[in-house]
CSV table of C-alpha atoms in Angstrom, one decimal:
chain,number,residue,atom,x,y,z
Y,210,MET,CA,47.8,-4.4,9.2
Y,211,ASP,CA,47.0,-0.8,8.2
Y,212,ASP,CA,43.4,0.1,7.4
Y,213,ASP,CA,42.9,2.5,4.4
Y,214,PRO,CA,41.1,5.3,6.1
Y,215,ALA,CA,39.3,6.3,3.0
Y,216,ASN,CA,37.7,2.8,2.8
Y,217,PRO,CA,37.7,1.5,6.2
Y,218,SER,CA,35.4,-1.5,5.5
Y,219,ASP,CA,38.2,-2.8,3.4
Y,220,THR,CA,39.9,-4.1,6.3
Y,221,PRO,CA,41.6,-7.8,5.8
Y,222,ASN,CA,38.8,-9.5,7.8
Y,223,HIS,CA,36.1,-7.9,5.8
Y,224,GLU,CA,37.6,-8.8,2.6
Y,225,ILE,CA,38.1,-12.3,3.8
Y,226,LYS,CA,34.4,-12.5,4.8
Y,227,THR,CA,33.4,-11.1,1.2
Y,228,GLU,CA,35.3,-13.8,-0.3
Y,229,TYR,CA,33.7,-16.2,1.9
Y,230,LEU,CA,29.9,-15.0,1.2
Y,231,ALA,CA,31.0,-15.0,-2.8
Y,232,ALA,CA,31.7,-18.9,-2.1
Y,233,ILE,CA,28.7,-19.8,-0.2
Y,234,LYS,CA,26.7,-18.1,-3.0
Y,235,ALA,CA,28.3,-19.9,-5.7
Y,236,HIS,CA,28.1,-23.2,-4.0
Y,237,LEU,CA,24.5,-22.3,-3.4
Y,238,ILE,CA,23.9,-21.4,-7.1
Y,239,LYS,CA,25.7,-24.6,-8.4
Y,240,SER,CA,23.8,-26.7,-6.3
Y,241,TYR,CA,20.7,-25.9,-8.0
Y,242,ASP,CA,22.0,-26.8,-11.4
Y,243,PRO,CA,21.0,-30.4,-11.8
Y,244,THR,CA,24.0,-31.1,-14.4
Y,245,ILE,CA,26.8,-30.0,-11.8
Y,246,SER,CA,29.1,-32.7,-10.5
Y,247,ARG,CA,29.9,-33.3,-7.0
Y,248,THR,CA,33.8,-32.5,-7.6
Y,249,THR,CA,32.9,-29.0,-8.8
Y,250,LEU,CA,30.8,-28.5,-5.7
Y,251,ASP,CA,33.6,-29.7,-3.5
Y,252,ALA,CA,36.2,-27.4,-5.1
Y,253,ILE,CA,34.0,-24.3,-4.2
Y,254,LEU,CA,34.0,-25.5,-0.6
Y,255,ASP,CA,37.5,-25.5,-0.6
Y,256,HIS,CA,37.5,-21.9,-0.6
Y,257,LEU,CA,35.8,-21.9,2.8
Y,258,PRO,CA,37.5,-22.9,6.2
Y,259,LEU,CA,35.7,-26.0,6.6
Y,260,SER,CA,36.3,-29.1,8.6
Y,261,GLN,CA,35.3,-32.4,7.2
Y,262,SER,CA,32.1,-32.6,9.1
Y,263,ASP,CA,31.2,-29.1,8.4
Y,264,ARG,CA,31.5,-29.7,4.9
Y,265,THR,CA,28.7,-32.4,5.0
Y,266,VAL,CA,26.2,-29.8,6.2
Y,267,PHE,CA,26.8,-28.4,2.5
Y,268,HIS,CA,26.5,-31.6,1.0
Y,269,THR,CA,23.2,-32.5,2.8
Y,270,PHE,CA,21.9,-29.2,1.8
Y,271,SER,CA,22.8,-29.8,-2.0
Y,272,ASN,CA,21.4,-33.3,-2.0
Y,273,LEU,CA,18.2,-32.5,-0.2
Y,274,VAL,CA,17.0,-28.9,-0.5
Y,275,PRO,CA,17.1,-28.1,-4.3
Y,276,ARG,CA,14.5,-30.2,-5.3
Y,277,LEU,CA,12.2,-29.0,-2.8
Y,278,VAL,CA,12.5,-25.1,-2.2
Y,279,PRO,CA,13.3,-22.6,-4.9
Y,280,ILE,CA,16.5,-20.9,-4.7
Y,281,HIS,CA,15.3,-17.3,-4.0
Y,282,PRO,CA,15.0,-17.5,-0.3
Y,283,PHE,CA,18.4,-18.4,0.1
Y,284,LEU,CA,19.7,-15.8,-2.2
Y,285,GLU,CA,17.9,-13.2,-0.1
Y,286,LEU,CA,19.4,-14.6,2.9
Y,287,CYS,CA,22.6,-14.2,1.3
Y,288,ASN,CA,21.6,-10.4,0.4
Y,289,GLY,CA,21.1,-10.0,4.4
Y,290,TYR,CA,24.6,-11.6,5.0
Y,291,GLU,CA,25.8,-8.7,2.8
Y,292,THR,CA,24.2,-6.0,5.0
Y,293,ASP,CA,25.7,-7.7,8.0
Y,294,LEU,CA,29.3,-7.3,6.4
Y,295,ARG,CA,28.4,-3.4,5.8
Y,296,PHE,CA,28.8,-3.1,9.4
Y,297,THR,CA,32.2,-1.5,9.6
Y,298,ARG,CA,34.4,-1.6,12.6
Y,299,ARG,CA,35.5,1.9,12.1
Y,300,LEU,CA,32.8,3.5,14.3
Y,301,ALA,CA,35.2,5.6,16.2
Y,302,ASP,CA,36.9,7.1,13.1
Y,303,PRO,CA,36.7,10.7,13.6
Y,304,GLY,CA,36.5,11.2,9.9
Y,305,ARG,CA,33.5,9.3,9.5
Y,306,LYS,CA,30.3,10.2,10.8
Y,307,LEU,CA,28.6,7.4,13.0
Y,308,GLU,CA,25.5,7.3,11.0
Y,309,ASP,CA,27.5,6.6,8.1
Y,310,CYS,CA,28.6,3.3,9.5
Y,311,LEU,CA,25.4,1.7,10.0
Y,312,PRO,CA,23.4,0.3,6.9
Y,313,ILE,CA,20.1,0.2,8.9
Y,314,ARG,CA,19.1,3.7,8.5
Y,315,ASP,CA,15.2,3.7,8.9
Y,316,SER,CA,12.3,1.4,9.3
Y,317,ALA,CA,12.3,0.6,5.6
Y,318,ASP,CA,16.0,-0.6,5.9
Y,319,LEU,CA,14.9,-2.9,9.0
Y,320,LEU,CA,12.1,-4.4,7.2
Y,321,ALA,CA,14.2,-5.2,4.2
Y,322,TYR,CA,16.8,-6.8,6.3
Y,323,ALA,CA,14.4,-8.8,8.4
Y,324,ASP,CA,12.8,-10.0,5.0
Y,325,ASP,CA,16.1,-11.1,3.8
Y,326,VAL,CA,17.4,-13.0,6.8
Y,327,ALA,CA,14.0,-14.1,8.3
Y,328,GLY,CA,11.1,-13.4,6.0
Y,329,SER,CA,13.4,-15.4,3.3
Y,330,VAL,CA,13.6,-18.5,5.9
Y,331,ALA,CA,9.7,-18.5,6.7
Y,332,SER,CA,9.0,-18.5,2.9
Y,333,ALA,CA,11.5,-21.4,2.6
Y,334,CYS,CA,9.5,-23.4,5.4
Y,335,CYS,CA,6.0,-22.8,3.3
Y,336,TYR,CA,7.8,-24.3,0.4
Y,337,LEU,CA,9.2,-27.4,2.4
Y,338,ALA,CA,5.5,-28.0,3.7
Y,339,TRP,CA,4.0,-27.9,0.3
Y,340,SER,CA,6.5,-29.9,-1.2
Y,341,ILE,CA,6.7,-32.7,1.3
Y,342,LEU,CA,3.4,-32.8,2.5
Y,343,LEU,CA,1.3,-32.4,-0.7
Y,344,PRO,CA,1.9,-34.7,-3.6
Y,345,SER,CA,2.9,-32.9,-7.0
Y,346,VAL,CA,1.0,-34.2,-9.8
Y,347,ASP,CA,3.3,-32.7,-12.5
Y,348,ASN,CA,6.8,-33.0,-10.7
Y,349,PRO,CA,6.7,-35.8,-8.2
Y,350,THR,CA,10.4,-36.2,-7.6
Y,351,ARG,CA,11.2,-32.3,-8.0
Y,352,PRO,CA,8.1,-30.5,-6.5
Y,353,VAL,CA,10.1,-27.4,-6.4
Y,354,LEU,CA,9.3,-26.9,-10.2
Y,355,ASP,CA,5.8,-26.2,-9.1
Y,356,HIS,CA,6.8,-23.4,-7.1
Y,357,THR,CA,9.1,-21.5,-9.6
Y,358,ALA,CA,6.0,-19.4,-11.2
Y,359,TRP,CA,6.0,-17.5,-7.6
Y,360,PRO,CA,9.1,-15.4,-7.4
Y,361,ASN,CA,7.2,-12.3,-6.2
Y,362,ASP,CA,6.1,-13.7,-2.9
Y,363,ARG,CA,8.1,-11.0,-0.9
Y,364,VAL,CA,6.3,-8.4,1.0
Y,365,ASP,CA,6.2,-5.6,-1.3
Y,366,LYS,CA,2.8,-3.4,-0.8
Y,367,THR,CA,3.9,-1.0,-4.1
Y,368,SER,CA,4.0,-3.9,-6.5
Y,369,GLU,CA,0.7,-5.1,-8.5
Y,370,PHE,CA,0.6,-8.8,-7.9
Y,371,ASP,CA,-1.0,-10.7,-10.8
Y,372,ALA,CA,-2.8,-13.5,-9.2
Y,373,THR,CA,-3.7,-15.1,-12.4
Y,374,THR,CA,0.0,-16.3,-13.0
Y,375,ALA,CA,-0.1,-17.9,-9.6
Y,376,THR,CA,-1.2,-21.5,-9.1
Y,377,SER,CA,-3.0,-20.4,-6.0
Y,378,GLU,CA,-3.8,-16.7,-4.5
Y,379,ASP,CA,-4.0,-18.4,-1.2
Y,380,ARG,CA,-0.6,-19.4,-1.3
Y,381,ILE,CA,1.0,-16.0,-2.3
Y,382,ARG,CA,-1.1,-14.6,0.8
Y,383,ILE,CA,0.3,-17.3,3.0
Y,384,LEU,CA,3.8,-16.7,1.8
Y,385,GLN,CA,3.4,-12.9,2.6
Y,386,ASN,CA,2.2,-13.6,5.7
Y,387,ALA,CA,4.7,-16.2,6.6
Y,388,ARG,CA,7.4,-13.4,5.7
Y,389,GLU,CA,5.9,-11.1,8.1
Y,390,MET,CA,5.8,-13.8,10.7
Y,391,GLY,CA,9.5,-13.9,9.9
Y,392,HIS,CA,10.1,-10.3,10.5
Y,393,ALA,CA,8.3,-10.5,13.9
Y,394,LEU,CA,10.8,-13.3,15.0
Y,395,GLN,CA,13.9,-11.2,13.5
Y,396,LEU,CA,12.7,-8.3,15.6
Y,397,VAL,CA,12.7,-10.4,18.8
Y,398,ASN,CA,16.2,-11.8,17.8
Y,399,ILE,CA,17.2,-7.9,17.4
Y,400,ALA,CA,15.8,-7.2,20.7
Y,401,ARG,CA,17.5,-9.9,22.7
Y,402,ASP,CA,20.9,-9.4,21.0
Y,403,VAL,CA,20.7,-5.5,21.2
Y,404,LYS,CA,23.8,-5.2,23.4
Y,405,LYS,CA,25.8,-8.2,22.3
Y,406,ASP,CA,25.3,-6.6,18.4
Y,407,ALA,CA,26.5,-3.2,19.7
Y,408,LEU,CA,29.6,-4.8,21.3
Y,409,ASN,CA,30.4,-6.0,17.7
Y,410,ASN,CA,29.6,-2.5,16.2
Y,411,ARG,CA,26.4,-3.7,14.8
Y,412,ILE,CA,23.2,-1.7,15.6
Y,413,TYR,CA,19.9,-2.9,14.0
Y,414,VAL,CA,17.8,-0.3,15.8
Y,415,PRO,CA,17.2,2.1,12.9
Y,416,VAL,CA,19.2,5.3,13.2
Y,417,SER,CA,16.2,7.4,12.7
Y,418,SER,CA,14.9,5.8,15.9
Y,419,PHE,CA,17.7,7.9,17.8
Y,420,PRO,CA,16.7,11.5,18.5
Y,421,ASP,CA,20.5,12.5,17.9
Y,422,THR,CA,24.0,11.4,17.3
Y,423,THR,CA,24.9,11.7,20.9
Y,424,THR,CA,22.2,9.4,22.0
Y,425,LEU,CA,23.3,6.9,19.1
Y,426,GLN,CA,26.9,7.2,20.7
Y,427,SER,CA,25.6,6.8,23.8
Y,428,PHE,CA,24.0,3.5,23.0
Y,429,LEU,CA,27.2,2.3,21.9
Y,430,ASP,CA,29.2,3.6,24.8
Y,431,LEU,CA,26.8,1.6,27.2
Y,432,THR,CA,27.8,-1.6,26.1
Y,433,ARG,CA,31.7,-0.9,26.3
Y,434,ASN,CA,31.5,1.1,29.5
Y,435,PRO,CA,28.5,0.5,31.8
Y,436,ILE,CA,29.9,2.7,34.4
Y,437,LEU,CA,29.9,6.2,33.2
Y,438,ASP,CA,29.8,9.5,35.0
Y,439,GLN,CA,26.9,10.4,33.6
Y,440,PRO,CA,24.7,7.3,32.4
Y,441,PRO,CA,23.2,7.4,29.2
Y,442,PRO,CA,19.8,7.1,28.0
Y,443,SER,CA,18.7,3.2,28.7
Y,444,PRO,CA,18.2,1.2,25.6
Y,445,ASN,CA,15.1,-0.7,26.9
Y,446,PRO,CA,12.3,1.9,25.2
Y,447,TYR,CA,14.1,0.7,21.9
Y,448,ILE,CA,14.1,-2.8,22.9
Y,449,LEU,CA,10.5,-2.6,23.9
Y,450,ASP,CA,9.4,-0.8,20.7
Y,451,LEU,CA,10.9,-3.8,18.6
Y,452,VAL,CA,9.1,-6.3,20.7
Y,453,GLU,CA,5.8,-4.9,20.8
Y,454,HIS,CA,6.0,-4.5,17.0
Y,455,ALA,CA,6.8,-8.2,17.1
Y,456,PHE,CA,3.7,-9.0,18.8
Y,457,GLU,CA,1.6,-6.8,16.5
Y,458,LEU,CA,3.1,-8.8,13.6
Y,459,ARG,CA,2.3,-12.2,15.3
Y,460,GLU,CA,-1.1,-11.5,15.9
Y,461,LYS,CA,-1.9,-10.3,12.2
Y,462,THR,CA,0.0,-13.2,10.4
Y,463,ALA,CA,-0.7,-16.2,12.9
Y,464,PRO,CA,-4.1,-17.2,11.2
Y,465,TYR,CA,-2.5,-17.6,7.9
Y,466,MET,CA,-0.2,-20.4,9.6
Y,467,GLU,CA,-3.7,-22.2,9.8
Y,468,LEU,CA,-3.7,-22.6,6.0
Y,469,LEU,CA,-0.8,-24.5,5.7
Y,470,PRO,CA,-0.9,-28.6,5.6
Y,471,ARG,CA,-2.1,-30.1,8.7
Y,472,GLU,CA,1.4,-32.1,9.4
Y,473,ALA,CA,3.3,-28.6,9.2
Y,474,LYS,CA,1.0,-26.4,11.2
Y,475,GLY,CA,1.5,-27.6,14.8
Y,476,GLY,CA,5.4,-27.6,14.2
Y,477,LEU,CA,5.4,-24.0,13.0
Y,478,ARG,CA,3.0,-22.8,16.0
Y,479,ALA,CA,5.4,-24.6,18.4
Y,480,MET,CA,8.5,-22.8,16.7
Y,481,VAL,CA,6.8,-19.5,16.7
Y,482,ALA,CA,5.6,-20.1,20.4
Y,483,SER,CA,8.9,-21.2,21.8
Y,484,TYR,CA,10.6,-18.2,20.3
Y,485,PHE,CA,8.2,-15.8,21.6
Y,486,GLU,CA,9.1,-16.8,25.2
Y,487,ILE,CA,12.0,-14.8,24.6
Y,488,ALA,CA,9.8,-11.6,23.7
Y,489,GLU,CA,7.6,-12.6,26.8
Y,490,GLU,CA,10.6,-12.5,28.9
Y,491,ILE,CA,12.1,-9.4,27.6
Y,492,MET,CA,8.5,-7.8,28.1
Y,493,ARG,CA,8.4,-8.9,32.0
Y,494,ARG,CA,12.0,-7.4,32.4
Y,495,GLY,CA,10.8,-3.9,30.9
Y,496,GLY,CA,13.2,-4.3,28.1
Y,497,GLU,CA,16.2,-5.1,30.2
Y,498,VAL,CA,18.6,-7.6,28.4
Y,499,GLU,CA,22.0,-9.1,29.2
Y,500,LEU,CA,25.2,-9.0,27.1
Y,501,THR,CA,24.3,-12.5,26.5
Y,502,GLY,CA,20.9,-12.0,25.6
Y,503,VAL,CA,17.7,-13.3,27.5
Y,504,ARG,CA,17.7,-16.8,29.0
Y,505,VAL,CA,14.3,-18.8,28.8
Y,506,SER,CA,14.2,-22.2,30.4
Y,507,ARG,CA,13.9,-25.2,28.3
Y,508,LYS,CA,10.9,-26.3,30.4
Y,509,LYS,CA,9.2,-23.1,29.7
Y,510,ARG,CA,9.8,-23.4,25.9
Y,511,LEU,CA,8.5,-27.0,26.2
Y,512,ARG,CA,5.2,-25.9,27.7
Y,513,ALA,CA,4.7,-22.9,25.2
Y,514,ALA,CA,5.5,-25.3,22.1
Y,515,ALA,CA,3.3,-28.0,23.6
Y,516,ALA,CA,0.6,-25.8,24.0
Y,517,ALA,CA,0.8,-24.1,20.8
Y,518,MET,CA,1.4,-27.3,18.8
Y,519,TRP,CA,-2.3,-28.5,20.0
Y,520,GLY,CA,-3.9,-25.2,19.5
Y,521,PHE,CA,-4.3,-24.2,23.3
Y,522,THR,CA,-2.6,-20.7,22.2
M,192,MET,CA,11.6,-40.8,0.7
M,193,VAL,CA,12.6,-37.3,1.3
M,194,LEU,CA,16.3,-38.7,1.5
M,195,SER,CA,16.3,-40.1,-1.9
M,196,PRO,CA,16.5,-38.1,-5.0
M,197,ASP,CA,14.6,-40.5,-7.0
M,198,LEU,CA,11.9,-40.9,-5.1
M,199,PRO,CA,8.8,-38.2,-4.6
M,200,PRO,CA,9.1,-36.6,-1.3
M,201,CYS,CA,5.1,-37.2,-0.9
M,202,PRO,CA,3.7,-40.2,-2.0
M,203,PRO,CA,1.0,-40.0,-4.5
M,204,THR,CA,-2.6,-40.0,-3.5
M,205,ASN,CA,-3.9,-42.4,-6.1
M,206,LEU,CA,-3.9,-45.7,-4.5
M,207,ALA,CA,-2.6,-47.7,-7.6
M,208,LYS,CA,0.4,-45.4,-7.8
M,209,HIS,CA,1.2,-45.5,-4.1
M,210,ILE,CA,1.0,-49.3,-4.3
M,211,GLN,CA,3.1,-49.1,-7.2
M,212,LEU,CA,5.5,-47.0,-5.3
M,213,LEU,CA,5.8,-49.0,-2.2
M,214,ALA,CA,6.3,-52.2,-4.4
M,215,GLN,CA,9.2,-50.2,-6.1
M,216,ILE,CA,10.7,-49.2,-2.8
M,217,ALA,CA,10.3,-52.9,-1.5
M,218,PHE,CA,11.9,-54.6,-4.5
M,219,LYS,CA,14.5,-52.0,-5.3
M,220,PRO,CA,15.4,-50.1,-2.2
M,221,PRO,CA,16.4,-46.6,-3.0
M,222,SER,CA,20.1,-45.4,-2.5
M,223,ILE,CA,20.7,-42.7,-0.3
M,224,PRO,CA,23.7,-40.6,-0.5
M,225,GLU,CA,26.0,-41.4,2.6
M,226,ASP,CA,27.0,-38.2,2.8
M,227,THR,CA,23.5,-37.0,3.4
M,228,LEU,CA,23.1,-39.0,6.4
M,229,ILE,CA,26.4,-38.0,7.7
M,230,GLY,CA,25.4,-34.5,7.3
M,231,LEU,CA,22.1,-34.8,9.0
M,232,VAL,CA,23.8,-36.1,12.0
M,233,HIS,CA,26.2,-33.2,12.2
M,234,ALA,CA,23.3,-30.9,11.3
M,235,GLU,CA,21.3,-32.4,14.5
M,236,GLU,CA,24.4,-31.5,16.6
M,237,ILE,CA,24.6,-28.0,15.3
M,238,LEU,CA,20.9,-27.5,16.1
M,239,GLY,CA,21.2,-28.6,19.5
M,240,GLU,CA,24.1,-26.2,20.1
M,241,GLY,CA,22.3,-23.5,18.3
M,242,SER,CA,18.7,-22.9,18.9
M,243,LYS,CA,16.9,-23.8,21.9
M,244,SER,CA,13.7,-23.0,20.3
M,245,PHE,CA,14.0,-24.8,17.4
M,246,ASP,CA,15.5,-27.7,19.0
M,247,VAL,CA,12.4,-28.1,21.0
M,248,ALA,CA,9.8,-27.3,18.3
M,249,LYS,CA,11.5,-29.7,15.5
M,250,LEU,CA,9.7,-32.5,18.0
M,251,ALA,CA,6.2,-31.1,17.0
M,252,PHE,CA,7.2,-32.0,13.0
M,253,GLY,CA,7.1,-35.6,11.5
M,254,ARG,CA,10.3,-37.0,10.1
M,255,GLU,CA,9.7,-36.0,6.6
M,256,MET,CA,9.4,-32.1,7.5
M,257,ARG,CA,12.1,-32.6,10.2
M,258,ILE,CA,14.9,-33.8,8.1
M,259,PRO,CA,14.8,-30.9,5.5
M,260,LEU,CA,14.0,-28.4,8.2
M,261,VAL,CA,17.3,-29.6,10.2
M,262,ALA,CA,19.2,-29.5,6.9
M,263,VAL,CA,18.1,-26.0,6.0
M,264,TYR,CA,19.0,-24.7,9.7
M,265,ALA,CA,22.3,-26.2,9.7
M,266,TRP,CA,23.1,-24.6,6.5
M,267,CYS,CA,22.0,-21.1,7.6
M,268,ARG,CA,23.9,-21.6,11.2
M,269,MET,CA,27.1,-23.0,9.3
M,270,THR,CA,26.9,-20.0,6.7
M,271,VAL,CA,26.6,-17.4,9.5
M,272,SER,CA,29.5,-18.8,11.4
M,273,LEU,CA,31.6,-18.2,8.6
M,274,LEU,CA,30.4,-14.6,8.2
């Protein structure tokens, strides 16, 4: 099927995925409507290529999550998916500048994307901890209603936050720092998958990080053809930059995890520690990652998780 | 209790209300949607295949936190795989 060169992102694959994303968002929004029927929700799922067992994942989400977590973290995650869909496959199109095919142009774009896909999930974890581990006086069976006053938990240093509208100023600080911890984990994710993503025409390293288009193109070429007459610059420095920044964010935000309910702290520390074993391994390798990512043994992750859970790290 | 939409996910701290809730559950066991349970089994499978980090870390959470975390993870994983 021919692509329209004037609008190369409108490939059939891209169009189908855009429809899938619309269905996912529609199902999400309807799941948060307490009056909606199961039949209506199921009709939306009919637009997605799901097996019967895969549909149960959406059923479980609809049944469990809306009374515990506000909808906005999941809508932000969908924004992140939209960014992912903007990576066009027509990077080789001579009529299209390479930089124009990549939505992560600078650090601000990277931060916004990390906030959408990981900061949002971190925020959701906080809401889950408060809903499940602290009894709600006003809304015992739907504790999510306690949290709807805080739509402004995103990291936004320029906005004026009015602490008087929040139930607790501490919770806003916890949410904001949780989001930044999410950014850290996403940076590790990006660093690990740099080569794999580039192979799929996705570069999350900001375009502004590269000194020129030639270097950026070489970065892509490296994943397609590692044997070149003149080997391109190594991607390792970019990878190390991401991981170092991740460590800084972790150090800054880790203390705020201690302000969460006791029964959640250990697990969250374990999750972060286990994930950061990937970052440690990348540093040990000097930024060298494979097309398949970086392997860390289960034993190592368990050790790190156990030590973190008990507060030994 | 997190599985039943009619029960509070966290019991009240007031002792009298806590006992009242326990009695309610004992005499009238709550209904839990069957597809929730089936979905959780599938969600655990997805987690086991998808994230070694979280598969390890989930052991550090109590059951009440683990259940919705696994549900959220599986939803995220499923939606990513569709796109």
